[in-house]
Amino acid sequence: MRVTVIGAGAGGLAAAAVLSRQGLIVTLFSRTPSRLEPVSARGGVEITGDRGEGFVPLARITPDATEASEADLLFVFTTANAHGDIARLFAPHIRSGQAVVLASGSAGSLEVAKIWREGGMDPLPLLGETVTLPQSARIIGPARVKIRLPSRVRTAAFPAERTDELLARLDGIIETRRGLNVLDTGLNNPNFIIHPAPMILNYAAIERAEGRLSLMNEGMTPGVLRAMDAHDAERMALAEAAGLPPASLDDLYYEFGSSPAVYRSPGEPMGLRDRIHWRYIDEDIPCGCVFMSSLGRLLGVPTPINDALNWLASVARGVDYWAVGRTVERLGLAGLDRKTLPVFLQTGWR
């Protein structure tokens, strides 16, 4: 099988190497040629950690979307706030027989489907998403990544009536478990809880340390954890209102093959103390907290903590996340309710 990995960040580099090592013909794509230069210079990616050790060559490394679209499966490993741009960039090249998977999706498959449908694409390709990355990763050098915590990830298609088809296509490629629909994968993204409140509550410490702060270790005080758990309760209330079985953050970490000790016990889970990633706010606030606030208004669920995090992050970062965030309008969910929402997610039709 020919697979294109879209995105050359840590998650994309790790996925390209892991999939290539499995015997797939892998193309690595990035819109930013400079992100590809270290990989092109070496011809592949060096990995260390839980997926093995050594150098893994890649079949093709390109910034050309036309070349990158020549694949049976396109895996999108960009940040969630880039999904719309990727959808528009690849729209002229997508074929109905392809599969496109957002990893992780954060309900982004709804945004992608809306963009493609509004552009006249009919039928859509096999489209879906995972709840999180198939494995965690950090870039530790040019074209070199450390991989930890490989996971069996919830995966769903949009529409959900194609989920079994998607899981069959991914069999032997990544470890999956069946998600009910793409709100199941979207709402259960642990980053939406593990990052926003701790980032906002540690903001001054992060700035003073110029980002050199371990969020999972130094950032998780008892008070921060109480705030995070209260935030998680809002997420679970939203899941229940959307017709999904609520799962706590702790339960999700067990499901991923990890444990809450990652954030409830001292110690950095990646074994290194790298600089804070501001995407913990710039991605997880607009695509997580704004998304949940907007969904709460649609379903009649109060979300005061999400609302507060959106306002505080907007002020601290100088960005109006309410204006740029992932809303029900952007996802094509506006006008639905608790009864019609699950039907739309299942069939794709209103």
GROMACS .gro file of C-alpha atoms in nm:
model
  350
    1MET     CA    1   0.000   0.000   0.000
    2ARG     CA    2   0.110   0.353  -0.081
    3VAL     CA    3   0.070   0.591   0.212
    4THR     CA    4   0.127   0.965   0.231
    5VAL     CA    5   0.197   1.123   0.569
    6ILE     CA    6   0.097   1.490   0.564
    7GLY     CA    7   0.291   1.692   0.820
    8ALA     CA    8   0.656   1.678   0.919
    9GLY     CA    9   0.629   1.755   1.288
   10ALA     CA   10   0.713   1.499   1.553
   11GLY     CA   11   0.393   1.300   1.500
   12GLY     CA   12   0.432   1.295   1.123
   13LEU     CA   13   0.799   1.198   1.129
   14ALA     CA   14   0.730   0.918   1.377
   15ALA     CA   15   0.437   0.787   1.172
   16ALA     CA   16   0.632   0.799   0.845
   17ALA     CA   17   0.915   0.598   0.998
   18VAL     CA   18   0.688   0.344   1.170
   19LEU     CA   19   0.475   0.287   0.859
   20SER     CA   20   0.780   0.257   0.634
   21ARG     CA   21   0.934   0.006   0.872
   22GLN     CA   22   0.612  -0.198   0.838
   23GLY     CA   23   0.679  -0.231   0.466
   24LEU     CA   24   0.447   0.038   0.331
   25ILE     CA   25   0.556   0.272   0.052
   26VAL     CA   26   0.563   0.604   0.238
   27THR     CA   27   0.567   0.959   0.105
   28LEU     CA   28   0.631   1.240   0.355
   29PHE     CA   29   0.469   1.574   0.266
   30SER     CA   30   0.489   1.919   0.422
   31ARG     CA   31   0.372   2.256   0.292
   32THR     CA   32   0.689   2.403   0.441
   33PRO     CA   33   0.999   2.288   0.247
   34SER     CA   34   1.231   2.384   0.534
   35ARG     CA   35   1.061   2.124   0.754
   36LEU     CA   36   1.159   1.858   0.500
   37GLU     CA   37   1.522   1.963   0.449
   38PRO     CA   38   1.676   1.756   0.734
   39VAL     CA   39   1.476   1.449   0.628
   40SER     CA   40   1.564   1.497   0.260
   41ALA     CA   41   1.931   1.537   0.348
   42ARG     CA   42   1.933   1.199   0.522
   43GLY     CA   43   1.674   1.027   0.305
   44GLY     CA   44   1.462   0.924   0.601
   45VAL     CA   45   1.413   0.940   0.977
   46GLU     CA   46   1.612   0.804   1.269
   47ILE     CA   47   1.397   0.673   1.554
   48THR     CA   48   1.458   0.572   1.912
   49GLY     CA   49   1.224   0.456   2.187
   50ASP     CA   50   0.920   0.231   2.201
   51ARG     CA   51   0.897   0.158   1.825
   52GLY     CA   52   1.254   0.037   1.790
   53GLU     CA   53   1.590   0.189   1.713
   54GLY     CA   54   1.764   0.286   1.393
   55PHE     CA   55   1.743   0.475   1.065
   56VAL     CA   56   1.435   0.427   0.845
   57PRO     CA   57   1.450   0.538   0.478
   58LEU     CA   58   1.141   0.690   0.316
   59ALA     CA   59   1.032   0.629  -0.042
   60ARG     CA   60   0.959   0.995  -0.123
   61ILE     CA   61   0.988   1.331   0.052
   62THR     CA   62   0.809   1.618  -0.119
   63PRO     CA   63   0.643   1.960  -0.071
   64ASP     CA   64   0.434   1.898  -0.387
   65ALA     CA   65   0.067   1.818  -0.314
   66THR     CA   66   0.019   1.662  -0.657
   67GLU     CA   67   0.296   1.409  -0.592
   68ALA     CA   68   0.183   1.353  -0.236
   69SER     CA   69  -0.174   1.274  -0.343
   70GLU     CA   70  -0.059   0.965  -0.538
   71ALA     CA   71  -0.142   0.729  -0.253
   72ASP     CA   72  -0.408   0.484  -0.142
   73LEU     CA   73  -0.416   0.629   0.209
   74LEU     CA   74  -0.348   0.988   0.317
   75PHE     CA   75  -0.268   1.033   0.686
   76VAL     CA   76  -0.294   1.394   0.807
   77PHE     CA   77  -0.059   1.459   1.101
   78THR     CA   78  -0.080   1.838   1.104
   79THR     CA   79  -0.218   2.034   1.396
   80ALA     CA   80  -0.597   2.047   1.403
   81ASN     CA   81  -0.607   2.416   1.313
   82ALA     CA   82  -0.441   2.331   0.980
   83HIS     CA   83  -0.705   2.077   0.871
   84GLY     CA   84  -0.903   2.333   0.673
   85ASP     CA   85  -0.598   2.452   0.480
   86ILE     CA   86  -0.496   2.092   0.403
   87ALA     CA   87  -0.850   2.013   0.284
   88ARG     CA   88  -0.841   2.304   0.039
   89LEU     CA   89  -0.488   2.226  -0.079
   90PHE     CA   90  -0.560   1.861  -0.155
   91ALA     CA   91  -0.919   1.901  -0.281
   92PRO     CA   92  -0.821   1.908  -0.653
   93HIS     CA   93  -0.627   1.582  -0.615
   94ILE     CA   94  -0.857   1.364  -0.403
   95ARG     CA   95  -1.018   1.055  -0.560
   96SER     CA   96  -1.324   0.876  -0.428
   97GLY     CA   97  -1.137   0.546  -0.383
   98GLN     CA   98  -0.880   0.695  -0.148
   99ALA     CA   99  -0.894   0.698   0.231
  100VAL     CA  100  -0.810   1.015   0.425
  101VAL     CA  101  -0.749   0.988   0.800
  102LEU     CA  102  -0.685   1.276   1.039
  103ALA     CA  103  -0.458   1.172   1.325
  104SER     CA  104  -0.566   1.312   1.556
  105GLY     CA  105  -0.892   1.448   1.426
  106SER     CA  106  -1.049   1.662   1.698
  107ALA     CA  107  -1.374   1.635   1.493
  108GLY     CA  108  -1.184   1.788   1.203
  109SER     CA  109  -1.326   1.536   0.958
  110LEU     CA  110  -1.652   1.734   0.984
  111GLU     CA  111  -1.472   2.052   0.880
  112VAL     CA  112  -1.295   1.873   0.595
  113ALA     CA  113  -1.618   1.713   0.471
  114LYS     CA  114  -1.796   2.051   0.476
  115ILE     CA  115  -1.518   2.218   0.277
  116TRP     CA  116  -1.509   1.941   0.018
  117ARG     CA  117  -1.886   1.926  -0.020
  118GLU     CA  118  -1.912   2.303  -0.058
  119GLY     CA  119  -1.644   2.275  -0.329
  120GLY     CA  120  -1.856   2.025  -0.520
  121MET     CA  121  -1.678   1.701  -0.426
  122ASP     CA  122  -1.921   1.410  -0.465
  123PRO     CA  123  -1.874   1.141  -0.354
  124LEU     CA  124  -1.635   1.200  -0.068
  125PRO     CA  125  -1.340   0.965  -0.016
  126LEU     CA  126  -1.339   0.729   0.279
  127LEU     CA  127  -1.287   0.993   0.549
  128GLY     CA  128  -1.224   0.955   0.920
  129GLU     CA  129  -1.009   1.032   1.218
  130THR     CA  130  -0.838   0.897   1.528
  131VAL     CA  131  -0.882   1.026   1.881
  132THR     CA  132  -0.510   1.089   1.923
  133LEU     CA  133  -0.172   1.004   1.768
  134PRO     CA  134  -0.088   0.635   1.721
  135GLN     CA  135   0.224   0.709   1.926
  136SER     CA  136   0.367   1.008   2.112
  137ALA     CA  137   0.689   1.156   1.977
  138ARG     CA  138   0.941   1.435   2.027
  139ILE     CA  139   1.195   1.567   1.779
  140ILE     CA  140   1.536   1.528   1.945
  141GLY     CA  141   1.758   1.623   1.650
  142PRO     CA  142   1.755   1.680   1.273
  143ALA     CA  143   1.539   1.401   1.123
  144ARG     CA  144   1.553   1.223   1.458
  145VAL     CA  145   1.257   1.144   1.686
  146LYS     CA  146   1.200   0.973   2.018
  147ILE     CA  147   0.883   0.762   2.022
  148ARG     CA  148   0.687   0.673   2.334
  149LEU     CA  149   0.351   0.532   2.435
  150PRO     CA  150   0.222   0.359   2.122
  151SER     CA  151  -0.156   0.336   2.149
  152ARG     CA  152  -0.459   0.152   2.021
  153VAL     CA  153  -0.666   0.452   1.921
  154ARG     CA  154  -1.038   0.509   1.884
  155THR     CA  155  -1.111   0.558   1.516
  156ALA     CA  156  -1.431   0.658   1.338
  157ALA     CA  157  -1.543   0.758   0.990
  158PHE     CA  158  -1.766   1.038   0.876
  159PRO     CA  159  -2.031   0.930   0.817
  160ALA     CA  160  -2.013   0.664   1.090
  161GLU     CA  161  -2.190   0.410   0.867
  162ARG     CA  162  -1.850   0.374   0.692
  163THR     CA  163  -1.649   0.314   1.010
  164ASP     CA  164  -1.623  -0.063   0.958
  165GLU     CA  165  -1.490   0.001   0.607
  166LEU     CA  166  -1.232   0.244   0.745
  167LEU     CA  167  -1.117   0.004   1.016
  168ALA     CA  168  -1.076  -0.269   0.754
  169ARG     CA  169  -0.862  -0.035   0.544
  170LEU     CA  170  -0.642   0.043   0.846
  171ASP     CA  171  -0.608  -0.318   0.958
  172GLY     CA  172  -0.240  -0.401   1.001
  173ILE     CA  173  -0.140  -0.035   0.960
  174ILE     CA  174  -0.228   0.115   1.298
  175GLU     CA  175  -0.389  -0.033   1.608
  176THR     CA  176  -0.751   0.083   1.627
  177ARG     CA  177  -1.062   0.042   1.837
  178ARG     CA  178  -1.404   0.129   1.698
  179GLY     CA  179  -1.535   0.476   1.778
  180LEU     CA  180  -1.908   0.546   1.764
  181ASN     CA  181  -1.869   0.855   1.544
  182VAL     CA  182  -1.636   1.149   1.493
  183LEU     CA  183  -1.770   1.331   1.799
  184ASP     CA  184  -1.662   1.025   1.997
  185THR     CA  185  -1.308   1.071   1.864
  186GLY     CA  186  -1.330   1.451   1.880
  187LEU     CA  187  -1.456   1.495   2.235
  188ASN     CA  188  -1.230   1.225   2.378
  189ASN     CA  189  -0.906   1.384   2.263
  190PRO     CA  190  -0.712   1.401   2.594
  191ASN     CA  191  -0.517   1.707   2.483
  192PHE     CA  192  -0.830   1.918   2.522
  193ILE     CA  193  -0.811   1.860   2.900
  194ILE     CA  194  -0.446   1.786   2.970
  195HIS     CA  195  -0.322   2.113   2.814
  196PRO     CA  196  -0.553   2.420   2.836
  197ALA     CA  197  -0.617   2.463   3.210
  198PRO     CA  198  -0.262   2.366   3.315
  199MET     CA  199  -0.115   2.600   3.052
  200ILE     CA  200  -0.328   2.896   3.162
  201LEU     CA  201  -0.272   2.833   3.535
  202ASN     CA  202   0.106   2.801   3.480
  203TYR     CA  203   0.132   3.086   3.231
  204ALA     CA  204   0.354   3.314   3.440
  205ALA     CA  205   0.590   3.029   3.531
  206ILE     CA  206   0.617   2.928   3.165
  207GLU     CA  207   0.699   3.283   3.056
  208ARG     CA  208   0.958   3.330   3.333
  209ALA     CA  209   1.129   3.004   3.236
  210GLU     CA  210   1.113   3.097   2.866
  211GLY     CA  211   0.914   2.780   2.810
  212ARG     CA  212   1.149   2.546   2.995
  213LEU     CA  213   0.886   2.389   3.216
  214SER     CA  214   0.762   2.031   3.225
  215LEU     CA  215   0.385   2.066   3.213
  216MET     CA  216   0.329   1.702   3.312
  217ASN     CA  217   0.560   1.731   3.613
  218GLU     CA  218   0.614   2.083   3.749
  219GLY     CA  219   0.281   2.207   3.615
  220MET     CA  220   0.055   1.952   3.784
  221THR     CA  221  -0.002   2.078   4.138
  222PRO     CA  222  -0.308   1.969   4.343
  223GLY     CA  223  -0.492   2.290   4.257
  224VAL     CA  224  -0.420   2.256   3.886
  225LEU     CA  225  -0.540   1.896   3.893
  226ARG     CA  226  -0.866   2.001   4.063
  227ALA     CA  227  -0.924   2.259   3.790
  228MET     CA  228  -0.842   2.003   3.521
  229ASP     CA  229  -1.085   1.750   3.670
  230ALA     CA  230  -1.362   2.010   3.679
  231HIS     CA  231  -1.290   2.091   3.316
  232ASP     CA  232  -1.306   1.720   3.236
  233ALA     CA  233  -1.651   1.700   3.396
  234GLU     CA  234  -1.778   1.955   3.142
  235ARG     CA  235  -1.637   1.747   2.857
  236MET     CA  236  -1.811   1.434   2.987
  237ALA     CA  237  -2.141   1.621   3.019
  238LEU     CA  238  -2.109   1.723   2.655
  239ALA     CA  239  -2.040   1.364   2.551
  240GLU     CA  240  -2.350   1.244   2.735
  241ALA     CA  241  -2.565   1.513   2.575
  242ALA     CA  242  -2.433   1.407   2.232
  243GLY     CA  243  -2.543   1.048   2.297
  244LEU     CA  244  -2.197   0.914   2.380
  245PRO     CA  245  -2.090   0.712   2.685
  246PRO     CA  246  -1.881   0.952   2.896
  247ALA     CA  247  -1.523   0.848   2.972
  248SER     CA  248  -1.303   1.035   3.218
  249LEU     CA  249  -0.954   1.152   3.130
  250ASP     CA  250  -0.813   0.886   3.363
  251ASP     CA  251  -1.017   0.617   3.183
  252LEU     CA  252  -0.892   0.738   2.846
  253TYR     CA  253  -0.528   0.713   2.953
  254TYR     CA  254  -0.587   0.355   3.066
  255GLU     CA  255  -0.753   0.288   2.731
  256PHE     CA  256  -0.446   0.419   2.549
  257GLY     CA  257  -0.230   0.169   2.735
  258SER     CA  258  -0.088   0.433   2.968
  259SER     CA  259  -0.214   0.552   3.307
  260PRO     CA  260  -0.307   0.872   3.493
  261ALA     CA  261   0.037   0.856   3.655
  262VAL     CA  262   0.155   1.048   3.347
  263TYR     CA  263   0.006   1.364   3.498
  264ARG     CA  264  -0.090   1.266   3.854
  265SER     CA  265   0.258   1.152   3.964
  266PRO     CA  266   0.593   1.334   3.952
  267GLY     CA  267   0.818   1.265   3.657
  268GLU     CA  268   0.834   1.364   3.292
  269PRO     CA  269   0.673   1.085   3.079
  270MET     CA  270   0.889   1.147   2.772
  271GLY     CA  271   1.207   1.132   2.977
  272LEU     CA  272   1.322   1.472   2.858
  273ARG     CA  273   1.254   1.834   2.954
  274ASP     CA  274   1.195   2.012   2.627
  275ARG     CA  275   1.056   2.360   2.571
  276ILE     CA  276   0.680   2.410   2.618
  277HIS     CA  277   0.490   2.391   2.290
  278TRP     CA  278   0.267   2.697   2.256
  279ARG     CA  279   0.039   2.487   2.035
  280TYR     CA  280  -0.088   2.349   2.369
  281ILE     CA  281  -0.284   2.677   2.369
  282ASP     CA  282  -0.283   2.780   2.003
  283GLU     CA  283  -0.428   2.445   1.891
  284ASP     CA  284  -0.613   2.309   2.193
  285ILE     CA  285  -0.800   2.627   2.283
  286PRO     CA  286  -0.957   2.700   1.940
  287CYS     CA  287  -0.999   2.336   1.838
  288GLY     CA  288  -1.082   2.206   2.185
  289CYS     CA  289  -1.224   2.463   2.427
  290VAL     CA  290  -1.397   2.684   2.167
  291PHE     CA  291  -1.533   2.366   2.005
  292MET     CA  292  -1.674   2.244   2.337
  293SER     CA  293  -1.822   2.584   2.425
  294SER     CA  294  -1.991   2.603   2.087
  295LEU     CA  295  -2.119   2.245   2.112
  296GLY     CA  296  -2.246   2.318   2.462
  297ARG     CA  297  -2.457   2.604   2.333
  298LEU     CA  298  -2.597   2.379   2.059
  299LEU     CA  299  -2.690   2.105   2.306
  300GLY     CA  300  -2.789   2.322   2.603
  301VAL     CA  301  -2.497   2.219   2.823
  302PRO     CA  302  -2.332   2.493   3.038
  303THR     CA  303  -1.955   2.521   2.983
  304PRO     CA  304  -1.829   2.795   3.217
  305ILE     CA  305  -1.476   2.655   3.249
  306ASN     CA  306  -1.433   2.622   2.873
  307ASP     CA  307  -1.568   2.974   2.832
  308ALA     CA  308  -1.325   3.112   3.091
  309LEU     CA  309  -1.027   2.935   2.934
  310ASN     CA  310  -1.119   3.078   2.593
  311TRP     CA  311  -1.133   3.432   2.729
  312LEU     CA  312  -0.815   3.406   2.938
  313ALA     CA  313  -0.615   3.243   2.658
  314SER     CA  314  -0.733   3.507   2.411
  315VAL     CA  315  -0.617   3.786   2.640
  316ALA     CA  316  -0.285   3.623   2.737
  317ARG     CA  317  -0.190   3.528   2.381
  318GLY     CA  318  -0.340   3.834   2.211
  319VAL     CA  319  -0.552   3.617   1.979
  320ASP     CA  320  -0.930   3.611   1.949
  321TYR     CA  321  -0.974   3.234   1.970
  322TRP     CA  322  -1.353   3.273   1.965
  323ALA     CA  323  -1.321   3.418   1.612
  324VAL     CA  324  -1.082   3.157   1.472
  325GLY     CA  325  -1.196   2.851   1.666
  326ARG     CA  326  -1.374   2.535   1.560
  327THR     CA  327  -1.744   2.612   1.603
  328VAL     CA  328  -2.057   2.413   1.518
  329GLU     CA  329  -2.103   2.647   1.220
  330ARG     CA  330  -1.756   2.562   1.090
  331LEU     CA  331  -1.823   2.191   1.140
  332GLY     CA  332  -2.160   2.194   0.965
  333LEU     CA  333  -2.352   2.113   1.285
  334ALA     CA  334  -2.545   2.439   1.329
  335GLY     CA  335  -2.919   2.391   1.359
  336LEU     CA  336  -2.899   2.033   1.484
  337ASP     CA  337  -3.014   1.920   1.829
  338ARG     CA  338  -2.975   1.622   2.062
  339LYS     CA  339  -3.208   1.414   1.843
  340THR     CA  340  -3.082   1.503   1.495
  341LEU     CA  341  -2.709   1.529   1.573
  342PRO     CA  342  -2.647   1.150   1.607
  343VAL     CA  343  -2.841   1.088   1.284
  344PHE     CA  344  -2.624   1.335   1.094
  345LEU     CA  345  -2.305   1.185   1.235
  346GLN     CA  346  -2.422   0.837   1.135
  347THR     CA  347  -2.547   0.908   0.781
  348GLY     CA  348  -2.383   1.234   0.679
  349TRP     CA  349  -2.714   1.378   0.570
  350ARG     CA  350  -2.939   1.629   0.740
   0.00000   0.00000   0.00000
